[in-house]
């Protein structure tokens, strides 16, 4: 859904999701990684900012117990409604899981998937 006022700071689009893996323990002591793809094959870690001609588009996320929101905002405050399908992967990591894997490149979904033996 659209939030803010087009042409003003705070303009953007948001998608709210619910997820049982975002427990209170994860939300307060663990970590959450979110990965985005437009082809369900190549994944980019959020938050990310992509440059375009004259502006940039930032995709970010916020989370709490059982919920996650993905937000898209353009730097020129004229965020267009997304028209393509996007795929999202959410990885909830316990505090112990993060500590036990200090050398993981958390921005690399393939490496995270391998380290935690995640199934797609």
PDB file of N, CA, C and O in Angstrom, residues 24-66:
ATOM      1  N   UNK A  24       9.404 -13.727  19.575  1.00  0.00           N
ATOM      2  CA  UNK A  24       9.845 -12.665  20.471  1.00  0.00           C
ATOM      3  C   UNK A  24      11.347 -12.772  20.732  1.00  0.00           C
ATOM      4  O   UNK A  24      12.046 -11.765  20.784  1.00  0.00           O
ATOM      5  N   UNK A  25      11.860 -13.999  20.877  1.00  0.00           N
ATOM      6  CA  UNK A  25      13.292 -14.183  21.115  1.00  0.00           C
ATOM      7  C   UNK A  25      14.118 -13.684  19.931  1.00  0.00           C
ATOM      8  O   UNK A  25      15.147 -13.032  20.118  1.00  0.00           O
ATOM      9  N   UNK A  26      13.674 -13.980  18.716  1.00  0.00           N
ATOM     10  CA  UNK A  26      14.377 -13.486  17.525  1.00  0.00           C
ATOM     11  C   UNK A  26      14.302 -11.964  17.478  1.00  0.00           C
ATOM     12  O   UNK A  26      15.298 -11.280  17.232  1.00  0.00           O
ATOM     13  N   UNK A  27      13.132 -11.424  17.711  1.00  0.00           N
ATOM     14  CA  UNK A  27      12.940  -9.976  17.622  1.00  0.00           C
ATOM     15  C   UNK A  27      13.749  -9.212  18.673  1.00  0.00           C
ATOM     16  O   UNK A  27      14.186  -8.090  18.415  1.00  0.00           O
ATOM     17  N   UNK A  28      13.967  -9.816  19.838  1.00  0.00           N
ATOM     18  CA  UNK A  28      14.660  -9.095  20.910  1.00  0.00           C
ATOM     19  C   UNK A  28      16.138  -9.453  21.054  1.00  0.00           C
ATOM     20  O   UNK A  28      16.926  -8.621  21.494  1.00  0.00           O
ATOM     21  N   UNK A  29      16.519 -10.685  20.672  1.00  0.00           N
ATOM     22  CA  UNK A  29      17.902 -11.110  20.889  1.00  0.00           C
ATOM     23  C   UNK A  29      18.603 -11.604  19.628  1.00  0.00           C
ATOM     24  O   UNK A  29      19.823 -11.686  19.607  1.00  0.00           O
ATOM     25  N   UNK A  30      17.844 -11.984  18.607  1.00  0.00           N
ATOM     26  CA  UNK A  30      18.435 -12.563  17.411  1.00  0.00           C
ATOM     27  C   UNK A  30      18.609 -11.554  16.297  1.00  0.00           C
ATOM     28  O   UNK A  30      18.694 -10.345  16.531  1.00  0.00           O
ATOM     29  N   UNK A  31      18.637 -12.072  15.086  1.00  0.00           N
ATOM     30  CA  UNK A  31      18.809 -11.249  13.886  1.00  0.00           C
ATOM     31  C   UNK A  31      17.839 -11.723  12.817  1.00  0.00           C
ATOM     32  O   UNK A  31      17.447 -12.894  12.788  1.00  0.00           O
ATOM     33  N   UNK A  32      17.496 -10.834  11.935  1.00  0.00           N
ATOM     34  CA  UNK A  32      16.649 -11.170  10.795  1.00  0.00           C
ATOM     35  C   UNK A  32      17.325 -10.653   9.537  1.00  0.00           C
ATOM     36  O   UNK A  32      17.752  -9.496   9.481  1.00  0.00           O
ATOM     37  N   UNK A  33      17.442 -11.522   8.567  1.00  0.00           N
ATOM     38  CA  UNK A  33      17.947 -11.138   7.246  1.00  0.00           C
ATOM     39  C   UNK A  33      16.800 -11.302   6.261  1.00  0.00           C
ATOM     40  O   UNK A  33      16.044 -12.277   6.336  1.00  0.00           O
ATOM     41  N   UNK A  34      16.676 -10.346   5.358  1.00  0.00           N
ATOM     42  CA  UNK A  34      15.650 -10.409   4.324  1.00  0.00           C
ATOM     43  C   UNK A  34      16.349 -10.277   2.973  1.00  0.00           C
ATOM     44  O   UNK A  34      17.216  -9.418   2.790  1.00  0.00           O
ATOM     45  N   UNK A  35      15.965 -11.156   2.060  1.00  0.00           N
ATOM     46  CA  UNK A  35      16.551 -11.181   0.723  1.00  0.00           C
ATOM     47  C   UNK A  35      15.426 -10.995  -0.289  1.00  0.00           C
ATOM     48  O   UNK A  35      14.333 -11.536  -0.122  1.00  0.00           O
ATOM     49  N   UNK A  36      15.709 -10.256  -1.346  1.00  0.00           N
ATOM     50  CA  UNK A  36      14.719  -9.907  -2.361  1.00  0.00           C
ATOM     51  C   UNK A  36      15.211 -10.376  -3.722  1.00  0.00           C
ATOM     52  O   UNK A  36      16.403 -10.296  -4.026  1.00  0.00           O
ATOM     53  N   UNK A  37      14.266 -10.851  -4.543  1.00  0.00           N
ATOM     54  CA  UNK A  37      14.596 -11.309  -5.894  1.00  0.00           C
ATOM     55  C   UNK A  37      13.453 -10.976  -6.837  1.00  0.00           C
ATOM     56  O   UNK A  37      12.292 -11.010  -6.442  1.00  0.00           O
ATOM     57  N   UNK A  38      13.790 -10.694  -8.086  1.00  0.00           N
ATOM     58  CA  UNK A  38      12.741 -10.516  -9.090  1.00  0.00           C
ATOM     59  C   UNK A  38      12.617 -11.745  -9.988  1.00  0.00           C
ATOM     60  O   UNK A  38      11.727 -11.804 -10.826  1.00  0.00           O
ATOM     61  N   UNK A  39      13.507 -12.737  -9.790  1.00  0.00           N
ATOM     62  CA  UNK A  39      13.452 -13.952 -10.608  1.00  0.00           C
ATOM     63  C   UNK A  39      13.431 -15.239  -9.783  1.00  0.00           C
ATOM     64  O   UNK A  39      13.470 -16.324 -10.335  1.00  0.00           O
ATOM     65  N   UNK A  40      13.399 -15.134  -8.462  1.00  0.00           N
ATOM     66  CA  UNK A  40      13.383 -16.278  -7.552  1.00  0.00           C
ATOM     67  C   UNK A  40      14.651 -17.129  -7.666  1.00  0.00           C
ATOM     68  O   UNK A  40      14.652 -18.285  -7.292  1.00  0.00           O
ATOM     69  N   UNK A  41      15.729 -16.517  -8.185  1.00  0.00           N
ATOM     70  CA  UNK A  41      17.001 -17.214  -8.338  1.00  0.00           C
ATOM     71  C   UNK A  41      18.157 -16.404  -7.769  1.00  0.00           C
ATOM     72  O   UNK A  41      18.986 -16.927  -7.040  1.00  0.00           O
ATOM     73  N   UNK A  42      18.220 -15.141  -8.124  1.00  0.00           N
ATOM     74  CA  UNK A  42      19.286 -14.248  -7.681  1.00  0.00           C
ATOM     75  C   UNK A  42      18.753 -13.366  -6.555  1.00  0.00           C
ATOM     76  O   UNK A  42      17.720 -12.716  -6.719  1.00  0.00           O
ATOM     77  N   UNK A  43      19.476 -13.354  -5.433  1.00  0.00           N
ATOM     78  CA  UNK A  43      18.981 -12.703  -4.220  1.00  0.00           C
ATOM     79  C   UNK A  43      19.873 -11.555  -3.802  1.00  0.00           C
ATOM     80  O   UNK A  43      21.100 -11.664  -3.857  1.00  0.00           O
ATOM     81  N   UNK A  44      19.257 -10.470  -3.375  1.00  0.00           N
ATOM     82  CA  UNK A  44      19.976  -9.318  -2.856  1.00  0.00           C
ATOM     83  C   UNK A  44      19.505  -9.080  -1.424  1.00  0.00           C
ATOM     84  O   UNK A  44      18.313  -9.158  -1.130  1.00  0.00           O
ATOM     85  N   UNK A  45      20.463  -8.826  -0.546  1.00  0.00           N
ATOM     86  CA  UNK A  45      20.142  -8.594   0.861  1.00  0.00           C
ATOM     87  C   UNK A  45      19.593  -7.187   1.051  1.00  0.00           C
ATOM     88  O   UNK A  45      20.050  -6.232   0.422  1.00  0.00           O
ATOM     89  N   UNK A  46      18.602  -7.084   1.913  1.00  0.00           N
ATOM     90  CA  UNK A  46      18.063  -5.779   2.283  1.00  0.00           C
ATOM     91  C   UNK A  46      18.718  -5.343   3.590  1.00  0.00           C
ATOM     92  O   UNK A  46      19.065  -6.190   4.406  1.00  0.00           O
ATOM     93  N   UNK A  47      18.887  -4.064   3.798  1.00  0.00           N
ATOM     94  CA  UNK A  47      18.452  -2.970   2.935  1.00  0.00           C
ATOM     95  C   UNK A  47      19.384  -2.811   1.739  1.00  0.00           C
ATOM     96  O   UNK A  47      20.558  -3.186   1.797  1.00  0.00           O
ATOM     97  N   UNK A  48      18.844  -2.246   0.668  1.00  0.00           N
ATOM     98  CA  UNK A  48      19.662  -1.957  -0.504  1.00  0.00           C
ATOM     99  C   UNK A  48      19.160  -0.672  -1.162  1.00  0.00           C
ATOM    100  O   UNK A  48      17.982  -0.321  -1.048  1.00  0.00           O
ATOM    101  N   UNK A  49      20.071  -0.003  -1.832  1.00  0.00           N
ATOM    102  CA  UNK A  49      19.741   1.204  -2.573  1.00  0.00           C
ATOM    103  C   UNK A  49      20.306   1.049  -3.977  1.00  0.00           C
ATOM    104  O   UNK A  49      21.488   0.737  -4.142  1.00  0.00           O
ATOM    105  N   UNK A  50      19.447   1.238  -4.974  1.00  0.00           N
ATOM    106  CA  UNK A  50      19.845   1.110  -6.368  1.00  0.00           C
ATOM    107  C   UNK A  50      19.766   2.464  -7.041  1.00  0.00           C
ATOM    108  O   UNK A  50      18.751   3.155  -6.945  1.00  0.00           O
ATOM    109  N   UNK A  51      20.841   2.855  -7.749  1.00  0.00           N
ATOM    110  CA  UNK A  51      20.826   4.149  -8.436  1.00  0.00           C
ATOM    111  C   UNK A  51      20.086   4.071  -9.771  1.00  0.00           C
ATOM    112  O   UNK A  51      20.156   3.065 -10.466  1.00  0.00           O
ATOM    113  N   UNK A  52      19.362   5.118 -10.076  1.00  0.00           N
ATOM    114  CA  UNK A  52      18.714   5.289 -11.367  1.00  0.00           C
ATOM    115  C   UNK A  52      19.107   6.657 -11.889  1.00  0.00           C
ATOM    116  O   UNK A  52      19.839   7.391 -11.234  1.00  0.00           O
ATOM    117  N   UNK A  53      18.635   7.028 -13.037  1.00  0.00           N
ATOM    118  CA  UNK A  53      18.964   8.323 -13.621  1.00  0.00           C
ATOM    119  C   UNK A  53      18.265   9.442 -12.845  1.00  0.00           C
ATOM    120  O   UNK A  53      17.059   9.623 -12.952  1.00  0.00           O
ATOM    121  N   UNK A  54      19.017  10.164 -12.041  1.00  0.00           N
ATOM    122  CA  UNK A  54      18.475  11.304 -11.324  1.00  0.00           C
ATOM    123  C   UNK A  54      17.906  11.015  -9.944  1.00  0.00           C
ATOM    124  O   UNK A  54      17.500  11.935  -9.244  1.00  0.00           O
ATOM    125  N   UNK A  55      17.837   9.752  -9.550  1.00  0.00           N
ATOM    126  CA  UNK A  55      17.316   9.404  -8.229  1.00  0.00           C
ATOM    127  C   UNK A  55      17.791   8.000  -7.862  1.00  0.00           C
ATOM    128  O   UNK A  55      18.408   7.309  -8.664  1.00  0.00           O
ATOM    129  N   UNK A  56      17.500   7.583  -6.656  1.00  0.00           N
ATOM    130  CA  UNK A  56      17.801   6.215  -6.230  1.00  0.00           C
ATOM    131  C   UNK A  56      16.572   5.630  -5.556  1.00  0.00           C
ATOM    132  O   UNK A  56      15.707   6.357  -5.068  1.00  0.00           O
ATOM    133  N   UNK A  57      16.498   4.296  -5.566  1.00  0.00           N
ATOM    134  CA  UNK A  57      15.391   3.590  -4.935  1.00  0.00           C
ATOM    135  C   UNK A  57      15.943   2.749  -3.799  1.00  0.00           C
ATOM    136  O   UNK A  57      16.848   1.945  -4.004  1.00  0.00           O
ATOM    137  N   UNK A  58      15.393   2.955  -2.611  1.00  0.00           N
ATOM    138  CA  UNK A  58      15.828   2.203  -1.435  1.00  0.00           C
ATOM    139  C   UNK A  58      14.749   1.214  -1.027  1.00  0.00           C
ATOM    140  O   UNK A  58      13.569   1.558  -0.974  1.00  0.00           O
ATOM    141  N   UNK A  59      15.173  -0.007  -0.760  1.00  0.00           N
ATOM    142  CA  UNK A  59      14.275  -1.040  -0.254  1.00  0.00           C
ATOM    143  C   UNK A  59      14.799  -1.448   1.116  1.00  0.00           C
ATOM    144  O   UNK A  59      15.973  -1.777   1.265  1.00  0.00           O
ATOM    145  N   UNK A  60      13.929  -1.403   2.089  1.00  0.00           N
ATOM    146  CA  UNK A  60      14.317  -1.663   3.464  1.00  0.00           C
ATOM    147  C   UNK A  60      13.266  -2.547   4.122  1.00  0.00           C
ATOM    148  O   UNK A  60      12.224  -2.820   3.528  1.00  0.00           O
ATOM    149  N   UNK A  61      13.511  -2.961   5.345  1.00  0.00           N
ATOM    150  CA  UNK A  61      12.519  -3.751   6.075  1.00  0.00           C
ATOM    151  C   UNK A  61      12.563  -3.386   7.547  1.00  0.00           C
ATOM    152  O   UNK A  61      13.571  -2.899   8.061  1.00  0.00           O
ATOM    153  N   UNK A  62      11.439  -3.607   8.195  1.00  0.00           N
ATOM    154  CA  UNK A  62      11.345  -3.503   9.647  1.00  0.00           C
ATOM    155  C   UNK A  62      10.609  -4.742  10.137  1.00  0.00           C
ATOM    156  O   UNK A  62       9.804  -5.317   9.400  1.00  0.00           O
ATOM    157  N   UNK A  63      10.898  -5.144  11.354  1.00  0.00           N
ATOM    158  CA  UNK A  63      10.251  -6.344  11.864  1.00  0.00           C
ATOM    159  C   UNK A  63       9.995  -6.230  13.356  1.00  0.00           C
ATOM    160  O   UNK A  63      10.609  -5.435  14.055  1.00  0.00           O
ATOM    161  N   UNK A  64       9.078  -7.050  13.788  1.00  0.00           N
ATOM    162  CA  UNK A  64       8.787  -7.231  15.204  1.00  0.00           C
ATOM    163  C   UNK A  64       8.253  -8.649  15.341  1.00  0.00           C
ATOM    164  O   UNK A  64       8.195  -9.398  14.360  1.00  0.00           O
ATOM    165  N   UNK A  65       7.836  -9.026  16.523  1.00  0.00           N
ATOM    166  CA  UNK A  65       7.324 -10.379  16.739  1.00  0.00           C
ATOM    167  C   UNK A  65       6.181 -10.671  15.766  1.00  0.00           C
ATOM    168  O   UNK A  65       5.212  -9.915  15.700  1.00  0.00           O
ATOM    169  N   UNK A  66       6.326 -11.729  14.999  1.00  0.00           N
ATOM    170  CA  UNK A  66       5.341 -12.238  14.035  1.00  0.00           C
ATOM    171  C   UNK A  66       5.044 -11.329  12.840  1.00  0.00           C
ATOM    172  O   UNK A  66       4.138 -11.622  12.074  1.00  0.00           O
TER     173      UNK A  66
END
